[in-house]
Amino acid sequence: AQRVTQPEKLLSVFKGAPVELKCNYSYSGSPELFWYVQYSRQRLQLLLRHISRESIKGFTADLNKGETSFHLKKPFAQEEDSAMYYCALTSPQGGKLIFGQGTELSVKP
Amino acid sequence: EAQVTQNPRYLITVTGKKLTVTCSQNMNHEYMSWYRQDPGLGLRQIYYSMNVEVTDKGDVPEGYKVSRKEKRNFPLILESPSPNQTSLYFCASSFRAVNTEAFFGQGTRLTVV
């Protein structure tokens, strides 16, 4: 079964520190992976997806098929990065966007 | 402005009283879906629709119904709400089912007492 696991419920760092939000997945086939972000009192929005291989707001994520991971990284965290982050995967049938449990990132001044 | 609109944003109701949460998108998207968000469980899909008159169950469909009579609208119906359906609900739409960005509504916080 397809599954996305985010092992950390809460990640707290200081401003300027590096950040890595972990995401592991189980999938049979070629996965389509995404990171969504939900800022306080706002709707979920796409942060980035693995096929585009772009950096958004300083965040990057590399798909590691050997380790079945898609960790989200940023070298220097900012206070405005504080939010809930969800890793997600599209199922092979295309009918589902499967989310992980989410990681709350708190960046302290 | 391209967006997904849900109504109402907040709702408190009593057990057994039928309710409908509306969802509308103005982007001509084919694919729409409903999720519930619960602490520690992330977002779980309730139902989805590939196109008009085409709907299918997600991971947690029990107690919910949907319809897709028009491309832009995808209402979520709770025929007989129960307290375990107290949750934060999100509607989402995308151009197609795979490999495209999903656009989310602002959420509906439902409390069933």
PDB file of C-alpha atoms in Angstrom:
ATOM      1  CA  ALA A   1       0.000   0.000   0.000  1.00  0.00           C
ATOM      2  CA  GLN A   2       1.139   3.528  -0.704  1.00  0.00           C
ATOM      3  CA  ARG A   3       2.078   5.408   2.418  1.00  0.00           C
ATOM      4  CA  VAL A   4       3.830   8.607   3.434  1.00  0.00           C
ATOM      5  CA  THR A   5       5.530   8.885   6.807  1.00  0.00           C
ATOM      6  CA  GLN A   6       6.721  12.046   8.483  1.00  0.00           C
ATOM      7  CA  PRO A   7       8.371  10.885  11.707  1.00  0.00           C
ATOM      8  CA  GLU A   8       8.531  14.264  13.435  1.00  0.00           C
ATOM      9  CA  LYS A   9       5.372  15.945  14.706  1.00  0.00           C
ATOM     10  CA  LEU A  10       7.255  19.037  15.774  1.00  0.00           C
ATOM     11  CA  LEU A  11      10.596  20.449  14.758  1.00  0.00           C
ATOM     12  CA  SER A  12      11.897  23.481  16.588  1.00  0.00           C
ATOM     13  CA  VAL A  13      14.988  25.387  15.430  1.00  0.00           C
ATOM     14  CA  PHE A  14      16.521  28.807  15.876  1.00  0.00           C
ATOM     15  CA  LYS A  15      16.584  31.413  13.138  1.00  0.00           C
ATOM     16  CA  GLY A  16      19.536  30.873  10.839  1.00  0.00           C
ATOM     17  CA  ALA A  17      19.891  27.177  11.652  1.00  0.00           C
ATOM     18  CA  PRO A  18      19.611  24.504   8.964  1.00  0.00           C
ATOM     19  CA  VAL A  19      16.324  22.659   8.683  1.00  0.00           C
ATOM     20  CA  GLU A  20      15.509  19.171   7.446  1.00  0.00           C
ATOM     21  CA  LEU A  21      11.973  17.846   7.527  1.00  0.00           C
ATOM     22  CA  LYS A  22      11.927  14.130   6.941  1.00  0.00           C
ATOM     23  CA  CYS A  23       9.602  12.277   4.622  1.00  0.00           C
ATOM     24  CA  ASN A  24       9.678   8.595   3.764  1.00  0.00           C
ATOM     25  CA  TYR A  25       7.316   6.812   1.443  1.00  0.00           C
ATOM     26  CA  SER A  26       6.314   3.361   0.326  1.00  0.00           C
ATOM     27  CA  TYR A  27       5.266   3.074  -3.267  1.00  0.00           C
ATOM     28  CA  SER A  28       5.256   0.546  -6.083  1.00  0.00           C
ATOM     29  CA  GLY A  29       6.369   2.326  -9.225  1.00  0.00           C
ATOM     30  CA  SER A  30       7.615   5.807 -10.014  1.00  0.00           C
ATOM     31  CA  PRO A  31       6.328   8.183  -7.340  1.00  0.00           C
ATOM     32  CA  GLU A  32       5.112  11.728  -7.765  1.00  0.00           C
ATOM     33  CA  LEU A  33       6.030  13.548  -4.586  1.00  0.00           C
ATOM     34  CA  PHE A  34       5.097  16.955  -3.263  1.00  0.00           C
ATOM     35  CA  TRP A  35       5.579  19.202  -0.261  1.00  0.00           C
ATOM     36  CA  TYR A  36       2.628  21.337   0.819  1.00  0.00           C
ATOM     37  CA  VAL A  37       2.749  24.061   3.454  1.00  0.00           C
ATOM     38  CA  GLN A  38       0.038  25.487   5.669  1.00  0.00           C
ATOM     39  CA  TYR A  39       0.808  28.804   7.349  1.00  0.00           C
ATOM     40  CA  SER A  40      -1.212  29.805  10.377  1.00  0.00           C
ATOM     41  CA  ARG A  41      -4.880  30.397   9.489  1.00  0.00           C
ATOM     42  CA  GLN A  42      -4.210  29.907   5.786  1.00  0.00           C
ATOM     43  CA  ARG A  43      -5.069  27.212   3.300  1.00  0.00           C
ATOM     44  CA  LEU A  44      -2.642  24.533   2.198  1.00  0.00           C
ATOM     45  CA  GLN A  45      -0.523  25.498  -0.745  1.00  0.00           C
ATOM     46  CA  LEU A  46       2.029  23.755  -2.866  1.00  0.00           C
ATOM     47  CA  LEU A  47       5.612  24.392  -1.835  1.00  0.00           C
ATOM     48  CA  LEU A  48       7.414  22.231  -4.341  1.00  0.00           C
ATOM     49  CA  ARG A  49       7.259  18.984  -6.299  1.00  0.00           C
ATOM     50  CA  HIS A  50      10.038  16.640  -7.167  1.00  0.00           C
ATOM     51  CA  ILE A  51       9.660  16.716 -10.943  1.00  0.00           C
ATOM     52  CA  SER A  52      10.275  20.447 -11.158  1.00  0.00           C
ATOM     53  CA  ARG A  53      13.511  20.233  -9.163  1.00  0.00           C
ATOM     54  CA  GLU A  54      13.231  23.897  -8.264  1.00  0.00           C
ATOM     55  CA  SER A  55      13.915  25.796  -5.071  1.00  0.00           C
ATOM     56  CA  ILE A  56      11.026  27.681  -3.500  1.00  0.00           C
ATOM     57  CA  LYS A  57      11.585  30.132  -0.638  1.00  0.00           C
ATOM     58  CA  GLY A  58      15.016  28.578  -0.192  1.00  0.00           C
ATOM     59  CA  PHE A  59      13.633  25.062   0.275  1.00  0.00           C
ATOM     60  CA  THR A  60      14.783  22.094  -1.766  1.00  0.00           C
ATOM     61  CA  ALA A  61      13.881  18.428  -1.727  1.00  0.00           C
ATOM     62  CA  ASP A  62      15.626  15.559  -3.440  1.00  0.00           C
ATOM     63  CA  LEU A  63      13.979  12.299  -4.258  1.00  0.00           C
ATOM     64  CA  ASN A  64      16.121   9.389  -3.066  1.00  0.00           C
ATOM     65  CA  LYS A  65      14.632   6.245  -4.535  1.00  0.00           C
ATOM     66  CA  GLY A  66      17.133   3.993  -2.780  1.00  0.00           C
ATOM     67  CA  GLU A  67      16.135   5.267   0.633  1.00  0.00           C
ATOM     68  CA  THR A  68      12.552   6.026  -0.466  1.00  0.00           C
ATOM     69  CA  SER A  69      12.858   9.490   0.989  1.00  0.00           C
ATOM     70  CA  PHE A  70      11.951  13.033  -0.037  1.00  0.00           C
ATOM     71  CA  HIS A  71      13.341  15.183   2.748  1.00  0.00           C
ATOM     72  CA  LEU A  72      12.753  18.937   2.699  1.00  0.00           C
ATOM     73  CA  LYS A  73      15.782  21.097   3.426  1.00  0.00           C
ATOM     74  CA  LYS A  74      16.671  24.711   3.930  1.00  0.00           C
ATOM     75  CA  PRO A  75      20.162  25.900   4.886  1.00  0.00           C
ATOM     76  CA  PHE A  76      19.092  28.909   6.968  1.00  0.00           C
ATOM     77  CA  ALA A  77      15.650  28.921   8.578  1.00  0.00           C
ATOM     78  CA  GLN A  78      13.647  32.148   8.866  1.00  0.00           C
ATOM     79  CA  GLU A  79      10.885  32.968  11.351  1.00  0.00           C
ATOM     80  CA  GLU A  80       8.379  33.211   8.509  1.00  0.00           C
ATOM     81  CA  ASP A  81       9.051  29.543   7.709  1.00  0.00           C
ATOM     82  CA  SER A  82       7.101  28.557  10.819  1.00  0.00           C
ATOM     83  CA  ALA A  83       4.184  26.489   9.523  1.00  0.00           C
ATOM     84  CA  MET A  84       2.791  23.012   9.114  1.00  0.00           C
ATOM     85  CA  TYR A  85       4.479  21.017   6.371  1.00  0.00           C
ATOM     86  CA  TYR A  86       2.957  18.018   4.625  1.00  0.00           C
ATOM     87  CA  CYS A  87       4.695  15.556   2.371  1.00  0.00           C
ATOM     88  CA  ALA A  88       2.355  13.996  -0.199  1.00  0.00           C
ATOM     89  CA  LEU A  89       2.350  11.378  -2.908  1.00  0.00           C
ATOM     90  CA  THR A  90       0.085  10.726  -5.856  1.00  0.00           C
ATOM     91  CA  SER A  91      -1.227   7.205  -6.132  1.00  0.00           C
ATOM     92  CA  PRO A  92      -0.646   5.203  -9.327  1.00  0.00           C
ATOM     93  CA  GLN A  93      -4.318   5.418 -10.287  1.00  0.00           C
ATOM     94  CA  GLY A  94      -4.138   9.162  -9.907  1.00  0.00           C
ATOM     95  CA  GLY A  95      -7.182   9.281  -7.724  1.00  0.00           C
ATOM     96  CA  LYS A  96      -5.547  10.072  -4.435  1.00  0.00           C
ATOM     97  CA  LEU A  97      -3.121  12.562  -3.047  1.00  0.00           C
ATOM     98  CA  ILE A  98      -1.796  10.694  -0.018  1.00  0.00           C
ATOM     99  CA  PHE A  99      -0.533  12.894   2.800  1.00  0.00           C
ATOM    100  CA  GLY A 100       1.828  12.262   5.651  1.00  0.00           C
ATOM    101  CA  GLN A 101       0.881  13.190   9.195  1.00  0.00           C
ATOM    102  CA  GLY A 102       2.508  16.576   8.922  1.00  0.00           C
ATOM    103  CA  THR A 103       5.431  18.250  10.716  1.00  0.00           C
ATOM    104  CA  GLU A 104       5.026  21.518  12.518  1.00  0.00           C
ATOM    105  CA  LEU A 105       8.108  23.680  12.045  1.00  0.00           C
ATOM    106  CA  SER A 106       8.732  26.343  14.648  1.00  0.00           C
ATOM    107  CA  VAL A 107      11.546  28.814  13.978  1.00  0.00           C
ATOM    108  CA  LYS A 108      12.525  30.797  17.047  1.00  0.00           C
ATOM    109  CA  PRO A 109      14.208  34.202  16.978  1.00  0.00           C
TER     110      PRO A 109
ATOM    111  CA  GLU B   1      -8.937  35.371  -8.818  1.00  0.00           C
ATOM    112  CA  ALA B   2      -8.454  31.622  -9.211  1.00  0.00           C
ATOM    113  CA  GLN B   3      -9.622  29.913  -6.070  1.00  0.00           C
ATOM    114  CA  VAL B   4     -11.484  27.159  -4.294  1.00  0.00           C
ATOM    115  CA  THR B   5     -14.287  28.386  -2.062  1.00  0.00           C
ATOM    116  CA  GLN B   6     -15.840  26.438   0.763  1.00  0.00           C
ATOM    117  CA  ASN B   7     -18.880  27.322   2.811  1.00  0.00           C
ATOM    118  CA  PRO B   8     -19.474  27.566   5.654  1.00  0.00           C
ATOM    119  CA  ARG B   9     -16.121  28.192   7.306  1.00  0.00           C
ATOM    120  CA  TYR B  10     -17.409  27.186  10.727  1.00  0.00           C
ATOM    121  CA  LEU B  11     -20.365  25.022  11.656  1.00  0.00           C
ATOM    122  CA  ILE B  12     -21.687  23.615  14.899  1.00  0.00           C
ATOM    123  CA  THR B  13     -24.488  21.114  14.560  1.00  0.00           C
ATOM    124  CA  VAL B  14     -26.238  18.368  16.477  1.00  0.00           C
ATOM    125  CA  THR B  15     -26.023  14.639  15.937  1.00  0.00           C
ATOM    126  CA  GLY B  16     -28.263  13.417  13.147  1.00  0.00           C
ATOM    127  CA  LYS B  17     -29.054  16.739  11.523  1.00  0.00           C
ATOM    128  CA  LYS B  18     -28.215  16.557   7.830  1.00  0.00           C
ATOM    129  CA  LEU B  19     -25.772  19.141   6.547  1.00  0.00           C
ATOM    130  CA  THR B  20     -23.993  20.070   3.345  1.00  0.00           C
ATOM    131  CA  VAL B  21     -20.634  21.756   2.944  1.00  0.00           C
ATOM    132  CA  THR B  22     -20.296  23.409  -0.424  1.00  0.00           C
ATOM    133  CA  CYS B  23     -17.151  23.618  -2.540  1.00  0.00           C
ATOM    134  CA  SER B  24     -16.764  25.591  -5.720  1.00  0.00           C
ATOM    135  CA  GLN B  25     -13.768  26.215  -8.005  1.00  0.00           C
ATOM    136  CA  ASN B  26     -13.428  28.706 -10.825  1.00  0.00           C
ATOM    137  CA  MET B  27     -10.421  27.181 -12.597  1.00  0.00           C
ATOM    138  CA  ASN B  28     -12.269  24.681 -14.803  1.00  0.00           C
ATOM    139  CA  HIS B  29     -10.503  21.842 -13.011  1.00  0.00           C
ATOM    140  CA  GLU B  30     -11.572  18.290 -13.735  1.00  0.00           C
ATOM    141  CA  TYR B  31     -10.402  16.748 -10.477  1.00  0.00           C
ATOM    142  CA  MET B  32     -11.878  17.608  -7.081  1.00  0.00           C
ATOM    143  CA  SER B  33     -11.601  15.957  -3.701  1.00  0.00           C
ATOM    144  CA  TRP B  34     -12.487  16.239  -0.020  1.00  0.00           C
ATOM    145  CA  TYR B  35     -10.143  15.690   2.921  1.00  0.00           C
ATOM    146  CA  ARG B  36     -10.492  15.745   6.645  1.00  0.00           C
ATOM    147  CA  GLN B  37      -7.648  16.912   8.840  1.00  0.00           C
ATOM    148  CA  ASP B  38      -7.284  15.500  12.325  1.00  0.00           C
ATOM    149  CA  PRO B  39      -4.423  15.975  14.815  1.00  0.00           C
ATOM    150  CA  GLY B  40      -1.753  13.330  14.417  1.00  0.00           C
ATOM    151  CA  LEU B  41      -3.431  11.830  11.360  1.00  0.00           C
ATOM    152  CA  GLY B  42      -2.668  14.440   8.741  1.00  0.00           C
ATOM    153  CA  LEU B  43      -5.097  14.774   5.849  1.00  0.00           C
ATOM    154  CA  ARG B  44      -7.164  11.794   4.817  1.00  0.00           C
ATOM    155  CA  GLN B  45      -9.139  11.676   1.623  1.00  0.00           C
ATOM    156  CA  ILE B  46     -12.883  11.199   1.921  1.00  0.00           C
ATOM    157  CA  TYR B  47     -14.088  11.214  -1.685  1.00  0.00           C
ATOM    158  CA  TYR B  48     -12.788  12.353  -5.023  1.00  0.00           C
ATOM    159  CA  SER B  49     -14.152  13.099  -8.463  1.00  0.00           C
ATOM    160  CA  MET B  50     -12.342  12.724 -11.770  1.00  0.00           C
ATOM    161  CA  ASN B  51     -14.993  14.662 -13.676  1.00  0.00           C
ATOM    162  CA  VAL B  52     -18.692  15.441 -13.824  1.00  0.00           C
ATOM    163  CA  GLU B  53     -20.810  12.501 -12.627  1.00  0.00           C
ATOM    164  CA  VAL B  54     -17.650  10.510 -11.781  1.00  0.00           C
ATOM    165  CA  THR B  55     -16.969  10.066  -8.079  1.00  0.00           C
ATOM    166  CA  ASP B  56     -15.155   7.465  -5.996  1.00  0.00           C
ATOM    167  CA  LYS B  57     -14.356   6.680  -2.394  1.00  0.00           C
ATOM    168  CA  GLY B  58     -11.181   7.783  -0.722  1.00  0.00           C
ATOM    169  CA  ASP B  59      -9.740   6.351   2.470  1.00  0.00           C
ATOM    170  CA  VAL B  60     -12.460   7.387   4.920  1.00  0.00           C
ATOM    171  CA  PRO B  61     -15.790   7.611   3.053  1.00  0.00           C
ATOM    172  CA  GLU B  62     -18.079   6.201   5.746  1.00  0.00           C
ATOM    173  CA  GLY B  63     -20.780   8.643   6.761  1.00  0.00           C
ATOM    174  CA  TYR B  64     -20.265  10.958   3.805  1.00  0.00           C
ATOM    175  CA  LYS B  65     -21.789  11.470   0.377  1.00  0.00           C
ATOM    176  CA  VAL B  66     -20.772  13.632  -2.544  1.00  0.00           C
ATOM    177  CA  SER B  67     -22.147  14.643  -5.911  1.00  0.00           C
ATOM    178  CA  ARG B  68     -20.629  16.202  -9.016  1.00  0.00           C
ATOM    179  CA  LYS B  69     -23.437  17.482 -11.195  1.00  0.00           C
ATOM    180  CA  GLU B  70     -21.433  20.435 -12.458  1.00  0.00           C
ATOM    181  CA  LYS B  71     -17.734  20.756 -13.066  1.00  0.00           C
ATOM    182  CA  ARG B  72     -17.266  23.656 -10.670  1.00  0.00           C
ATOM    183  CA  ASN B  73     -19.160  22.282  -7.643  1.00  0.00           C
ATOM    184  CA  PHE B  74     -18.449  19.318  -5.381  1.00  0.00           C
ATOM    185  CA  PRO B  75     -20.589  19.397  -2.237  1.00  0.00           C
ATOM    186  CA  LEU B  76     -19.923  17.157   0.759  1.00  0.00           C
ATOM    187  CA  ILE B  77     -23.045  15.774   2.412  1.00  0.00           C
ATOM    188  CA  LEU B  78     -23.341  14.364   5.909  1.00  0.00           C
ATOM    189  CA  GLU B  79     -26.727  12.652   6.034  1.00  0.00           C
ATOM    190  CA  SER B  80     -26.603  11.908   9.759  1.00  0.00           C
ATOM    191  CA  PRO B  81     -23.588  13.557  11.371  1.00  0.00           C
ATOM    192  CA  SER B  82     -22.000  11.987  14.419  1.00  0.00           C
ATOM    193  CA  PRO B  83     -19.472  13.398  16.919  1.00  0.00           C
ATOM    194  CA  ASN B  84     -16.618  11.421  15.322  1.00  0.00           C
ATOM    195  CA  GLN B  85     -17.084  13.551  12.233  1.00  0.00           C
ATOM    196  CA  THR B  86     -15.988  16.608  14.161  1.00  0.00           C
ATOM    197  CA  SER B  87     -12.985  17.718  12.134  1.00  0.00           C
ATOM    198  CA  LEU B  88     -11.457  20.285   9.809  1.00  0.00           C
ATOM    199  CA  TYR B  89     -12.508  19.651   6.217  1.00  0.00           C
ATOM    200  CA  PHE B  90     -10.717  20.759   3.070  1.00  0.00           C
ATOM    201  CA  CYS B  91     -11.860  20.734  -0.500  1.00  0.00           C
ATOM    202  CA  ALA B  92      -9.237  20.657  -3.245  1.00  0.00           C
ATOM    203  CA  SER B  93      -9.175  20.819  -7.013  1.00  0.00           C
ATOM    204  CA  SER B  94      -6.572  20.279  -9.711  1.00  0.00           C
ATOM    205  CA  PHE B  95      -6.395  20.389 -13.479  1.00  0.00           C
ATOM    206  CA  ARG B  96      -6.049  16.628 -13.591  1.00  0.00           C
ATOM    207  CA  ALA B  97      -5.572  13.776 -11.157  1.00  0.00           C
ATOM    208  CA  VAL B  98      -1.855  13.187 -11.490  1.00  0.00           C
ATOM    209  CA  ASN B  99       1.238  15.259 -11.192  1.00  0.00           C
ATOM    210  CA  THR B 100      -0.407  18.655 -10.955  1.00  0.00           C
ATOM    211  CA  GLU B 101      -0.754  21.160  -8.182  1.00  0.00           C
ATOM    212  CA  ALA B 102      -3.788  20.804  -5.939  1.00  0.00           C
ATOM    213  CA  PHE B 103      -5.533  24.028  -4.896  1.00  0.00           C
ATOM    214  CA  PHE B 104      -7.207  23.968  -1.517  1.00  0.00           C
ATOM    215  CA  GLY B 105     -10.140  25.760  -0.003  1.00  0.00           C
ATOM    216  CA  GLN B 106      -9.793  27.610   3.292  1.00  0.00           C
ATOM    217  CA  GLY B 107     -11.306  24.791   5.270  1.00  0.00           C
ATOM    218  CA  THR B 108     -14.531  24.171   7.162  1.00  0.00           C
ATOM    219  CA  ARG B 109     -14.335  23.520  10.871  1.00  0.00           C
ATOM    220  CA  LEU B 110     -17.225  21.253  11.793  1.00  0.00           C
ATOM    221  CA  THR B 111     -18.280  20.409  15.331  1.00  0.00           C
ATOM    222  CA  VAL B 112     -20.964  17.787  15.909  1.00  0.00           C
ATOM    223  CA  VAL B 113     -22.388  17.731  19.426  1.00  0.00           C
TER     224      VAL B 113
END
